XYZ file of N, CA and C in Angstrom:
834
model
N -67.308 -24.467 8.840
C -67.302 -26.387 8.321
C -68.843 -25.650 8.309
N -69.804 -25.505 6.956
C -71.055 -25.255 6.384
C -71.504 -26.014 5.655
N -72.402 -26.395 5.379
C -73.357 -27.766 4.839
C -75.118 -27.238 4.156
N -74.942 -26.986 2.888
C -75.910 -25.725 1.368
C -77.188 -25.936 2.240
N -78.028 -25.207 2.377
C -79.305 -27.124 2.598
C -79.917 -26.250 1.777
N -80.182 -25.946 0.322
C -80.539 -26.067 -0.979
C -79.885 -26.984 -1.790
N -78.468 -27.767 -1.193
C -77.842 -29.339 -1.402
C -78.117 -30.291 -0.666
N -77.982 -29.867 -0.006
C -78.410 -31.235 1.189
C -79.980 -31.824 1.099
N -79.560 -33.752 1.586
C -81.028 -33.736 1.434
C -80.341 -35.548 2.137
N -80.223 -34.486 3.538
C -80.805 -35.149 4.492
C -80.305 -36.610 4.031
N -79.873 -37.093 4.513
C -79.484 -38.443 3.756
C -78.704 -38.914 5.242
N -77.965 -38.733 6.140
C -77.951 -38.524 7.292
C -76.295 -39.422 7.217
N -75.643 -40.008 6.130
C -73.826 -39.834 5.600
C -72.529 -39.249 6.806
N -72.740 -38.663 7.549
C -72.644 -36.854 7.738
C -72.093 -37.462 8.922
N -73.403 -37.817 9.302
C -73.138 -37.383 11.452
C -72.327 -38.589 11.681
N -71.994 -39.601 11.491
C -70.977 -40.139 11.878
C -69.943 -39.811 11.907
N -69.142 -39.041 10.072
C -68.441 -39.043 10.127
C -67.184 -38.059 11.325
N -68.082 -36.854 11.972
C -67.928 -36.021 13.337
C -67.841 -36.613 13.621
N -65.761 -36.268 14.196
C -66.074 -37.123 16.025
C -66.145 -36.342 16.884
N -67.356 -35.219 16.495
C -67.633 -34.531 17.903
C -68.831 -34.985 18.075
N -69.805 -34.666 16.798
C -71.064 -35.505 16.794
C -72.285 -33.985 16.404
N -71.182 -33.138 15.947
C -71.537 -31.455 15.740
C -72.330 -31.055 14.286
N -73.029 -32.486 13.988
C -73.990 -32.179 13.164
C -74.740 -33.264 13.072
N -75.614 -32.340 12.794
C -77.519 -33.261 13.044
C -78.801 -32.997 11.707
N -79.878 -34.639 11.799
C -80.443 -33.786 10.566
C -81.808 -32.535 11.959
N -81.960 -31.410 11.081
C -82.693 -30.813 11.328
C -84.316 -31.757 11.246
N -84.711 -31.567 11.552
C -86.480 -31.874 11.781
C -87.372 -31.057 10.893
N -87.415 -30.210 10.775
C -88.101 -28.195 10.627
C -87.783 -28.973 9.558
N -86.477 -28.820 9.116
C -86.451 -27.834 7.255
C -85.900 -29.045 6.957
N -85.377 -30.874 7.021
C -85.284 -31.677 6.464
C -83.799 -31.773 6.429
N -83.276 -31.043 7.090
C -82.193 -30.838 6.592
C -80.474 -31.146 7.592
N -79.248 -31.493 6.687
C -78.340 -31.352 8.411
C -77.548 -30.073 8.078
N -77.360 -30.155 9.060
C -76.709 -28.867 9.935
C -75.701 -29.473 10.254
N -74.993 -27.881 11.071
C -73.172 -27.887 12.032
C -73.187 -26.760 13.348
N -73.765 -27.556 14.336
C -73.683 -27.101 15.047
C -72.025 -26.175 15.587
N -72.168 -24.778 14.851
C -70.415 -24.227 15.044
C -70.758 -23.444 16.164
N -70.696 -24.034 16.864
C -70.371 -23.909 18.513
C -69.428 -25.015 18.338
N -69.627 -26.107 18.519
C -68.899 -27.377 18.795
C -67.944 -27.764 18.313
N -68.824 -27.704 16.307
C -67.580 -27.859 15.923
C -66.215 -28.014 16.213
N -65.848 -28.601 15.400
C -63.936 -28.306 15.426
C -62.859 -28.450 14.573
N -63.159 -27.814 12.928
C -62.450 -27.366 11.753
C -62.082 -27.873 11.635
N -62.661 -29.662 12.367
C -61.546 -30.815 11.921
C -61.886 -31.286 10.176
N -62.217 -31.137 9.163
C -62.444 -30.857 8.312
C -62.493 -32.720 7.527
N -62.445 -32.998 8.775
C -63.709 -34.842 8.533
C -64.093 -34.836 7.880
N -65.798 -34.114 7.599
C -66.750 -34.590 6.857
C -66.651 -34.273 5.978
N -65.830 -32.558 5.003
C -65.411 -32.598 3.910
C -64.109 -33.196 3.479
N -63.224 -33.130 4.181
C -62.378 -34.377 3.635
C -62.388 -36.377 4.265
N -62.920 -36.814 4.042
C -63.556 -37.796 3.752
C -64.600 -38.004 3.944
N -65.419 -37.358 3.038
C -65.934 -37.873 2.192
C -66.767 -38.008 0.555
N -67.080 -38.874 -0.210
C -66.567 -38.708 -0.927
C -67.502 -38.000 -2.050
N -67.603 -37.067 -2.916
C -68.367 -36.273 -3.127
C -69.599 -36.713 -4.599
N -70.445 -36.635 -4.705
C -71.015 -37.253 -6.429
C -71.899 -36.027 -6.924
N -72.397 -34.447 -6.054
C -72.120 -33.813 -7.779
C -74.017 -33.722 -7.651
N -74.411 -34.789 -7.522
C -75.927 -35.001 -8.085
C -76.952 -34.179 -7.763
N -77.757 -33.353 -8.478
C -78.554 -33.051 -8.654
C -79.443 -32.857 -7.494
N -79.879 -32.071 -6.100
C -80.709 -32.783 -5.409
C -81.647 -32.439 -5.578
N -82.451 -31.968 -6.371
C -84.471 -32.134 -6.305
C -84.424 -33.880 -6.622
N -83.636 -33.961 -7.663
C -83.970 -35.386 -8.629
C -83.528 -36.458 -7.330
N -82.421 -35.758 -6.808
C -81.673 -37.202 -5.270
C -83.372 -37.241 -3.991
N -83.927 -35.801 -4.172
C -85.172 -35.149 -3.060
C -86.478 -36.132 -4.108
N -86.487 -35.781 -4.992
C -87.626 -37.064 -5.819
C -88.076 -38.100 -5.404
N -86.555 -38.760 -6.025
C -86.274 -40.244 -6.224
C -86.738 -41.031 -4.381
N -86.268 -39.955 -3.543
C -86.345 -40.215 -1.933
C -87.827 -40.717 -1.930
N -87.954 -39.718 -2.246
C -89.901 -39.098 -1.542
C -90.862 -40.143 -2.012
N -90.495 -41.117 -3.459
C -91.009 -41.861 -4.209
C -90.628 -43.066 -3.792
N -89.656 -43.305 -3.712
C -89.581 -44.228 -3.040
C -90.248 -44.967 -1.694
N -89.910 -43.779 -0.583
C -90.788 -43.559 0.481
C -92.303 -43.896 0.700
N -92.684 -43.569 -0.564
C -94.037 -43.948 -0.679
C -94.214 -45.377 -1.310
N -93.410 -46.047 -1.482
C -93.370 -47.622 -1.910
C -92.995 -48.430 -0.580
N -92.230 -47.364 0.340
C -92.117 -47.765 2.179
C -90.511 -48.699 1.015
N -90.064 -48.108 0.656
C -88.378 -48.464 0.004
C -87.380 -47.672 0.603
N -86.984 -47.793 0.880
C -85.579 -47.450 1.465
C -84.134 -46.697 0.644
N -84.574 -45.787 0.236
C -83.207 -45.325 -0.707
C -81.748 -45.005 0.390
N -80.544 -45.285 -0.168
C -79.662 -45.198 1.493
C -78.493 -44.597 0.068
N -77.398 -43.456 -0.136
C -76.229 -43.872 -0.519
C -75.304 -44.136 0.183
N -73.806 -44.697 -0.275
C -73.225 -45.412 0.213
C -72.527 -44.163 1.569
N -72.648 -45.028 2.308
C -71.679 -44.295 3.145
C -70.909 -43.799 4.376
N -69.866 -43.662 3.150
C -68.890 -42.684 2.875
C -69.128 -41.349 1.622
N -69.870 -41.678 1.186
C -70.495 -41.084 0.262
C -71.547 -38.772 0.730
N -70.976 -38.337 0.342
C -72.194 -36.816 0.489
C -72.404 -36.970 -1.641
N -73.509 -37.367 -0.880
C -74.682 -37.816 -2.728
C -74.364 -36.186 -3.944
N -74.453 -34.899 -3.367
C -74.826 -33.902 -4.035
C -73.967 -32.472 -3.363
N -72.456 -33.584 -2.346
C -71.456 -31.914 -2.825
C -71.581 -30.774 -2.297
N -72.700 -31.028 -0.418
C -73.512 -30.755 -0.093
C -72.961 -29.468 0.603
N -71.236 -29.876 0.897
C -69.721 -29.387 2.608
C -69.338 -28.190 1.651
N -69.233 -26.877 2.374
C -69.395 -25.515 2.494
C -67.776 -25.286 3.207
N -66.744 -24.991 2.972
C -66.073 -24.667 4.279
C -66.054 -23.460 3.417
N -65.532 -23.074 5.002
C -65.914 -21.448 4.808
C -64.572 -20.266 5.461
N -64.320 -19.189 5.126
C -62.924 -18.856 5.162
C -62.873 -18.532 7.332
N -61.911 -19.301 7.562
C -61.651 -18.886 9.347
C -60.709 -17.970 9.063
N -60.552 -16.897 10.580
C -60.518 -16.755 10.769
C -60.483 -15.883 12.330
N -59.537 -15.215 12.884
C -58.759 -15.261 14.652
C -59.761 -14.927 15.158
N -60.279 -16.170 15.307
C -59.523 -16.149 16.529
C -60.072 -17.830 15.876
N -60.456 -17.899 14.763
C -62.081 -19.025 14.649
C -60.934 -19.861 14.103
N -59.856 -19.575 13.717
C -59.124 -20.197 12.956
C -58.325 -21.130 13.839
N -58.212 -20.984 14.912
C -57.025 -22.199 15.994
C -57.419 -23.066 15.745
N -59.205 -23.012 15.985
C -59.233 -24.948 15.479
C -59.228 -25.636 15.059
N -58.722 -25.179 13.856
C -58.955 -25.347 12.313
C -56.469 -26.785 12.091
N -56.334 -25.771 13.187
C -55.016 -25.412 13.011
C -54.514 -26.171 14.349
N -55.638 -26.919 15.258
C -55.095 -27.944 15.966
C -55.938 -29.242 15.997
N -56.820 -29.350 15.215
C -58.161 -30.262 14.777
C -57.064 -31.005 13.685
N -57.387 -30.402 12.273
C -56.522 -30.279 10.795
C -55.743 -31.163 10.805
N -55.388 -32.528 11.093
C -54.113 -33.155 10.659
C -53.750 -32.562 9.602
N -54.199 -32.160 8.159
C -53.619 -31.933 7.055
C -53.262 -30.219 7.065
N -53.225 -29.742 7.881
C -52.618 -28.287 7.787
C -51.822 -28.116 9.273
N -50.649 -27.755 9.440
C -49.144 -27.242 9.798
C -49.023 -26.296 10.989
N -49.014 -26.262 11.655
C -49.029 -25.242 13.107
C -47.694 -24.587 12.240
N -48.522 -23.191 12.489
C -47.861 -21.772 12.691
C -46.468 -22.200 13.392
N -46.530 -22.006 14.566
C -46.012 -21.710 15.797
C -44.778 -22.859 15.605
N -45.080 -24.032 15.374
C -43.876 -25.309 15.309
C -43.924 -25.514 13.774
N -44.895 -25.660 12.847
C -44.590 -25.659 11.738
C -45.007 -27.557 12.081
N -45.268 -27.964 12.843
C -45.610 -29.829 12.697
C -46.903 -29.739 12.922
N -47.015 -30.883 11.435
C -48.698 -30.590 12.069
C -49.083 -31.893 12.899
N -50.288 -32.072 11.773
C -51.485 -32.635 13.422
C -52.052 -32.049 14.438
N -51.054 -32.477 15.426
C -51.893 -31.507 17.796
C -50.925 -30.393 16.758
N -49.141 -30.700 15.474
C -48.678 -29.021 16.072
C -47.044 -29.900 17.364
N -46.373 -31.009 17.841
C -45.621 -31.357 18.419
C -45.781 -32.809 18.502
N -44.139 -32.856 17.929
C -43.477 -34.205 18.174
C -43.577 -34.848 19.331
N -44.097 -33.820 20.294
C -43.258 -34.232 22.440
C -42.234 -34.857 22.160
N -41.971 -36.076 22.803
C -40.989 -36.416 23.588
C -40.094 -37.656 22.781
N -41.125 -38.340 22.186
C -40.663 -39.353 21.391
C -39.336 -38.934 20.443
N -38.872 -37.028 20.279
C -38.383 -37.489 19.055
C -37.256 -37.264 20.212
N -36.815 -38.001 20.909
C -35.667 -37.003 22.998
C -34.345 -37.867 22.175
N -34.744 -38.698 21.398
C -33.059 -39.006 20.807
C -32.045 -37.641 19.720
N -33.410 -36.993 19.462
C -32.575 -35.978 18.506
C -32.516 -33.625 19.579
N -33.562 -33.899 20.052
C -33.914 -33.306 20.273
C -33.505 -32.760 22.120
N -33.082 -33.935 22.481
C -32.319 -33.487 24.488
C -33.599 -32.781 24.458
N -35.124 -32.813 24.386
C -36.257 -31.913 25.789
C -35.494 -31.936 27.136
N -35.126 -33.702 27.165
C -35.368 -34.338 28.632
C -34.332 -34.778 28.578
N -33.547 -33.518 29.614
C -32.321 -34.668 30.520
C -32.019 -35.754 31.362
N -30.340 -36.116 32.324
C -30.179 -36.199 32.629
C -31.387 -36.513 34.350
N -32.610 -36.772 35.096
C -32.553 -36.171 36.488
C -33.402 -35.596 36.340
N -34.551 -35.891 34.747
C -35.873 -34.716 34.143
C -36.842 -35.237 33.991
N -37.486 -35.591 34.359
C -38.810 -35.560 33.410
C -40.099 -34.344 33.087
N -40.231 -35.461 31.697
C -40.985 -35.379 30.914
C -42.175 -34.669 30.687
N -43.469 -34.682 30.522
C -44.845 -34.651 30.506
C -45.950 -34.151 29.067
N -46.066 -35.348 28.979
C -47.201 -35.044 28.199
C -48.513 -35.086 28.335
N -49.964 -33.796 28.193
C -50.455 -33.546 29.075
C -51.747 -33.300 27.810
N -53.111 -34.309 27.512
C -53.349 -33.890 26.053
C -54.712 -33.805 26.912
N -55.597 -33.779 26.180
C -57.418 -32.954 26.001
C -57.537 -33.516 25.062
N -58.782 -33.596 25.061
C -60.624 -33.826 24.238
C -59.885 -35.529 23.673
N -58.882 -36.229 23.728
C -59.087 -37.683 23.019
C -59.380 -38.548 23.739
N -60.671 -39.336 23.022
C -60.651 -39.301 22.276
C -62.163 -39.183 22.077
N -62.117 -38.479 20.352
C -64.033 -37.574 20.751
C -64.083 -37.086 20.770
N -63.717 -36.003 21.911
C -64.688 -35.165 22.750
C -64.348 -34.231 22.507
N -63.873 -33.723 21.736
C -62.433 -32.085 21.994
C -62.678 -31.569 23.774
N -61.700 -30.488 24.057
C -61.295 -29.438 25.144
C -62.063 -28.035 24.081
N -62.298 -26.771 25.306
C -61.580 -26.024 24.664
C -60.430 -25.256 25.354
N -59.512 -23.764 24.846
C -59.020 -23.928 25.961
C -59.051 -22.791 27.300
N -60.295 -22.587 27.529
C -61.045 -22.177 29.063
C -59.808 -24.058 29.615
N -60.209 -25.326 29.466
C -60.520 -25.970 29.770
C -58.612 -26.262 30.003
N -58.490 -26.103 28.880
C -56.776 -26.723 28.806
C -55.711 -25.110 30.238
N -56.452 -24.328 30.536
C -55.360 -23.243 31.066
C -55.989 -23.452 32.498
N -56.985 -24.229 32.854
C -56.851 -24.558 34.240
C -56.219 -25.771 34.597
N -55.352 -26.672 33.443
C -54.411 -26.998 33.761
C -53.078 -26.446 33.725
N -52.777 -25.743 33.141
C -51.532 -24.871 32.483
C -51.218 -24.847 33.442
N -52.275 -23.263 33.957
C -52.002 -22.337 35.509
C -51.793 -22.573 36.191
N -52.391 -24.518 36.313
C -51.957 -24.839 37.801
C -50.013 -25.713 38.029
N -49.893 -25.588 36.602
C -48.563 -26.212 36.564
C -47.045 -25.381 36.526
N -48.547 -24.199 35.806
C -47.343 -23.141 37.062
C -46.878 -22.914 37.916
N -48.301 -22.500 39.093
C -47.868 -22.421 39.941
C -46.925 -23.645 40.761
N -47.106 -24.477 40.479
C -45.842 -25.422 40.926
C -44.827 -25.175 40.564
N -44.274 -24.968 39.593
C -42.445 -24.109 38.497
C -42.370 -25.971 37.931
N -43.543 -26.451 37.147
C -43.275 -26.729 35.492
C -42.834 -25.031 34.666
N -41.331 -25.997 34.118
C -41.228 -25.101 32.552
C -41.313 -26.196 31.288
N -42.568 -24.711 30.732
C -42.779 -25.480 29.378
C -41.742 -25.844 27.966
N -42.353 -26.665 27.201
C -41.789 -26.258 26.541
C -42.530 -25.272 25.697
N -40.620 -24.967 24.902
C -40.859 -23.958 24.256
C -41.792 -23.856 22.458
N -41.227 -25.414 22.151
C -41.195 -25.258 20.579
C -42.779 -26.478 20.834
N -43.499 -26.046 20.883
C -45.407 -26.589 21.310
C -46.427 -25.687 21.092
N -47.355 -25.681 20.495
C -48.493 -24.566 20.155
C -48.885 -24.384 21.095
N -49.282 -25.226 22.391
C -49.943 -24.287 23.505
C -49.378 -23.591 23.626
N -48.388 -23.654 24.364
C -47.310 -22.387 25.261
C -46.657 -21.382 24.366
N -46.848 -21.023 22.744
C -46.984 -19.564 21.594
C -48.914 -19.403 21.920
N -48.569 -20.245 22.335
C -51.038 -19.384 23.849
C -50.319 -18.216 23.894
N -49.420 -19.208 24.535
C -49.906 -18.266 26.380
C -48.159 -16.672 26.362
N -48.999 -15.718 26.746
C -48.183 -14.712 26.396
C -47.225 -13.658 27.050
N -47.676 -14.528 28.354
C -46.461 -15.061 29.564
C -46.277 -16.709 29.749
N -45.538 -17.587 29.347
C -45.972 -18.348 29.700
C -45.390 -19.205 31.522
N -44.322 -18.547 31.968
C -44.333 -18.281 33.557
C -45.729 -18.125 34.118
N -47.039 -17.942 33.864
C -48.323 -17.938 35.041
C -48.840 -19.425 34.181
N -49.021 -19.308 32.876
C -49.515 -20.737 31.960
C -50.772 -20.039 31.854
N -51.336 -18.843 31.662
C -52.179 -17.492 31.881
C -52.701 -18.672 30.007
N -53.502 -18.635 29.212
C -53.373 -18.625 27.482
C -53.972 -17.383 27.406
N -53.919 -16.832 25.989
C -54.285 -15.570 25.406
C -55.956 -15.437 25.966
N -56.500 -14.763 26.223
C -57.225 -14.714 26.064
C -59.248 -14.261 25.563
N -57.941 -15.099 24.444
C -58.717 -14.215 22.838
C -59.365 -15.909 21.744
N -58.800 -16.827 22.526
C -59.205 -18.057 22.386
C -59.752 -18.718 23.181
N -60.429 -18.829 24.895
C -60.414 -19.642 25.731
C -62.044 -20.318 25.001
N -62.676 -19.564 24.660
C -63.861 -20.197 24.449
C -63.627 -21.401 23.116
N -62.411 -20.716 22.223
C -62.281 -22.068 21.135
C -62.251 -23.388 21.637
N -63.129 -24.297 21.067
C -62.871 -25.509 20.800
C -62.837 -26.790 19.794
N -61.325 -26.539 20.227
C -60.410 -28.355 19.774
C -60.479 -29.168 19.019
N -60.416 -30.747 18.776
C -60.350 -31.831 18.227
C -59.092 -32.089 20.096
N -58.193 -31.824 19.864
C -56.881 -31.936 21.110
C -56.145 -31.296 21.060
N -55.522 -30.351 22.295
C -54.239 -30.214 22.262
C -53.731 -30.487 22.901
N -52.100 -30.986 23.416
C -50.483 -31.294 23.664
C -50.397 -29.861 24.688
N -50.107 -30.821 26.469
C -49.149 -29.616 26.673
C -47.742 -30.011 26.902
N -46.891 -29.289 26.911
C -45.553 -30.400 27.499
C -44.426 -29.304 28.229
N -44.832 -30.326 29.877
C -43.934 -29.522 30.055
C -43.393 -30.615 30.866
N -41.840 -30.142 31.793
C -40.753 -30.660 32.579
C -40.120 -30.414 33.788
N -39.971 -31.149 34.541
C -38.864 -30.861 36.653
C -38.115 -32.546 36.613
N -38.178 -31.138 37.113
C -36.905 -32.113 37.706
C -37.145 -33.679 38.721
N -37.141 -34.249 38.752
C -37.382 -35.351 39.096
C -37.939 -35.961 40.410
N -37.621 -34.530 41.185
C -39.010 -34.568 42.661
C -39.077 -34.498 42.214
N -40.128 -33.083 41.524
C -41.187 -32.966 40.732
C -42.572 -33.666 40.940
N -41.531 -35.362 40.457
C -43.536 -36.110 39.619
C -44.513 -35.950 40.015
N -44.424 -36.321 41.901
C -45.466 -36.190 42.357
C -45.976 -35.232 42.682
N -45.901 -33.946 42.751
C -47.095 -33.563 42.678
C -47.576 -33.018 41.486
N -46.483 -32.756 40.138
C -47.221 -32.667 39.139
C -48.338 -34.198 39.292
N -47.794 -35.873 39.297
C -49.385 -36.005 38.970
C -50.608 -35.645 39.128
N -50.462 -35.358 41.497
C -51.585 -34.632 41.977
C -51.685 -33.282 41.115
N -51.910 -32.828 41.322
C -51.923 -31.428 40.144
C -52.511 -31.678 39.126
N -52.152 -32.877 38.235
C -53.320 -33.049 36.909
C -54.197 -34.314 37.271
N -54.327 -34.211 38.477
C -55.342 -35.496 38.954
C -56.552 -34.195 39.013
N -55.705 -33.740 40.360
C -56.966 -32.485 41.006
C -57.179 -32.196 39.475
N -56.694 -31.214 39.264
C -57.188 -29.966 38.385
C -58.153 -30.877 37.016
N -57.807 -31.822 36.948
C -58.672 -33.143 36.082
C -59.997 -33.280 36.410
N -60.295 -33.579 37.564
C -61.607 -33.900 37.445
C -62.670 -32.505 38.056
N -61.933 -31.720 37.261
C -62.832 -30.579 36.975
C -63.554 -29.609 35.817
N -62.883 -31.032 34.953
C -62.985 -30.276 33.927
C -64.367 -31.247 32.960
N -64.450 -30.728 32.116
C -65.429 -32.130 30.786
C -64.199 -32.159 29.887
N -63.203 -32.466 30.063
C -62.977 -33.314 28.972
C -62.512 -34.139 29.483
N -61.589 -35.384 28.378
C -60.499 -36.126 28.276
C -59.502 -35.443 28.949
N -58.625 -35.398 29.804
C -57.584 -35.633 30.212
C -56.463 -37.044 30.084
N -55.285 -36.357 28.872
C -54.133 -37.919 29.610
C -52.915 -37.520 29.540
N -52.461 -38.265 30.770
C -50.758 -38.308 30.805
C -49.628 -39.210 30.269
N -48.651 -38.530 29.259
C -47.396 -39.292 29.686
C -46.508 -38.895 30.207
N -45.431 -39.948 30.235
C -44.253 -39.420 30.926
C -43.165 -39.386 30.487
N -42.342 -39.258 30.982
C -40.680 -39.462 29.662
C -39.364 -39.049 30.453
N -39.230 -40.599 31.164
C -37.657 -40.340 32.113
C -36.288 -40.959 30.581
N -35.369 -40.673 30.529
C -33.546 -41.839 30.560
C -33.278 -42.192 31.587
N -33.635 -43.584 30.324
C -32.766 -44.767 32.272
C -31.100 -45.007 32.197
N -30.419 -45.670 32.617
C -29.126 -45.422 33.479
C -29.345 -46.150 32.396
N -28.275 -47.019 32.289
C -26.858 -47.898 31.527
C -27.836 -49.117 31.710
N -28.245 -50.045 32.578
C -29.446 -50.690 33.202
C -30.659 -50.810 32.210
N -30.727 -49.860 31.404
C -31.529 -49.919 30.791
C -33.272 -49.365 31.847
N -33.094 -48.805 32.644
C -34.310 -48.370 34.782
C -33.705 -47.274 34.984
N -34.511 -47.106 35.574
C -35.181 -45.125 35.800
C -36.302 -45.404 37.040
N -35.751 -44.515 38.276
C -36.980 -44.232 39.339
C -38.103 -44.329 39.346
N -38.248 -43.230 37.666
C -39.961 -43.074 37.732
C -40.382 -43.685 38.031
N -40.519 -44.506 37.073
C -42.034 -46.044 37.387
C -41.901 -47.148 38.388
N -40.408 -46.180 39.330
C -41.317 -46.406 40.559
C -42.026 -45.935 41.484
N -41.104 -44.737 41.369
C -42.778 -43.693 41.984
C -44.437 -43.697 40.963
N -44.338 -43.169 39.522
C -45.293 -44.267 39.590
C -46.338 -45.348 39.609
N -45.059 -46.178 40.290
C -45.890 -47.397 40.954
C -47.037 -46.978 42.503
N -45.342 -46.263 42.305
C -46.406 -45.548 44.376
C -47.176 -44.516 44.211
N -47.406 -44.094 43.581
C -48.107 -42.998 43.158
C -49.912 -43.968 43.268
N -49.696 -45.186 42.131
C -50.968 -46.251 42.043
C -51.060 -46.536 40.617
N -50.103 -45.822 39.815
C -50.518 -45.910 38.553
C -49.706 -47.364 37.938
N -50.635 -47.918 36.946
C -50.432 -49.009 35.966
C -48.703 -48.537 35.346
N -47.945 -48.912 35.166
C -46.239 -48.805 34.334
C -46.255 -49.594 34.197
N -46.045 -48.886 32.206
C -46.456 -49.843 31.359
C -44.733 -48.659 30.029
N -43.936 -49.269 28.994
C -43.422 -48.760 28.611
C -44.110 -48.749 27.045
N -44.696 -47.619 27.348
C -45.291 -46.724 25.749
C -44.470 -47.107 24.293
N -42.922 -46.433 24.975
C -42.481 -45.750 23.674
C -40.284 -45.915 24.579
N -39.171 -46.711 23.837
C -38.772 -46.771 24.070
C -37.497 -45.420 22.375
N -37.539 -45.255 22.852
C -35.679 -44.359 22.257
C -34.360 -45.788 22.298
N -34.110 -46.407 21.477
C -32.895 -46.112 21.123
C -31.241 -46.069 20.856
N -31.524 -44.501 20.779
C -30.845 -43.555 20.156
C -30.175 -43.312 18.959
N -30.967 -45.181 18.557
C -30.890 -44.798 16.433
C -31.255 -43.622 15.860
N -31.440 -41.846 16.580
C -31.872 -40.827 15.554
C -31.562 -39.520 15.750
N -29.801 -40.232 16.694
C -28.756 -39.973 16.245
C -28.310 -39.142 15.905
N -27.247 -38.520 14.976
C -26.297 -38.668 13.804
C -25.107 -38.850 14.399
N -23.832 -38.759 13.938
C -22.941 -40.159 13.889
C -22.738 -39.960 13.386
N -21.240 -39.857 13.194
C -20.314 -40.488 11.873
C -19.627 -41.533 11.938
N -19.604 -41.903 10.793
C -19.565 -43.540 10.513
C -18.148 -43.799 9.147
N -17.066 -44.122 9.491
C -16.095 -44.630 8.729
C -15.750 -45.780 7.942
N -15.840 -45.119 6.587
C -15.901 -45.888 4.837
C -14.671 -46.852 5.024
N -14.861 -47.774 5.343
C -12.879 -48.725 4.129
C -12.183 -48.030 4.073
N -13.113 -48.183 2.770
C -12.912 -48.471 0.978
C -13.871 -47.335 1.010
N -12.523 -46.057 -0.311
C -14.091 -44.982 -1.395
C -13.366 -43.588 -0.915
N -13.193 -42.416 -1.538
C -12.912 -41.617 -1.812
C -14.275 -40.999 -0.785
N -14.740 -40.793 -0.450
C -15.925 -40.493 0.003
C -16.462 -40.551 2.213
N -15.984 -39.609 3.055
C -17.338 -40.377 4.517
C -18.564 -40.311 4.031
N -18.919 -41.388 5.231
C -20.453 -41.471 4.996
C -20.966 -41.080 6.100
N -21.736 -39.969 6.013
C -22.010 -39.370 7.466
C -24.502 -40.006 7.747
N -24.133 -41.066 8.713
C -25.469 -40.668 8.361
C -25.412 -40.295 10.226
């Protein structure tokens, strides 16, 4: 993402829109600029701001005149008055930033929008996590911090060492030449994204080891790491995972519960020539 200096009037509206604070006003040139190293190419500034296409010279002149009169004139907060943003053609490996950061772009590896995975929320139909297994989602960067793949790799390699199995239909796994090692393609290690989600599963007995591993490694990283845990309940709606989490010092609450309503099933129609499938 680039800001055209001949169009920008330094109104500052775009500063609050950027989720990772990669935009600032350069006092030397009196223009807004993008820190390309910190920019995650989420396109929030380009997509969320209205564009008025006003003449930059006219706007600067009016603002300068009013400033002499000690009158402050600012455009509406969600508007770029001169349409100064100019998206650039992204090439590999920088294109990976937009794939993980712009919710309007689907991941090539999974075809899923947003962060590229539906996670275990769709376990009703995907059966990613079976009886006796525990699924984990380890998310990096949210909210409004971002993460580099070098930080993600620190966790994935540690998880690989204890024998965690990576979900195949996941965009981070797609970046691993050999998932058994947890190592990520070195070309993208320094790329920064708004958010990335790693998905693994293990037998129930390995739950404490995964919790310990993620906690220890995340303490060494300069980003936010969040973890979700998924397991199947028994016929009474209970599971042993919650007891293990509580024993490890985690406050336990059920963020999502699937009731099996997403599974395909045959329904008989009492009258009529056709069978109905739901």
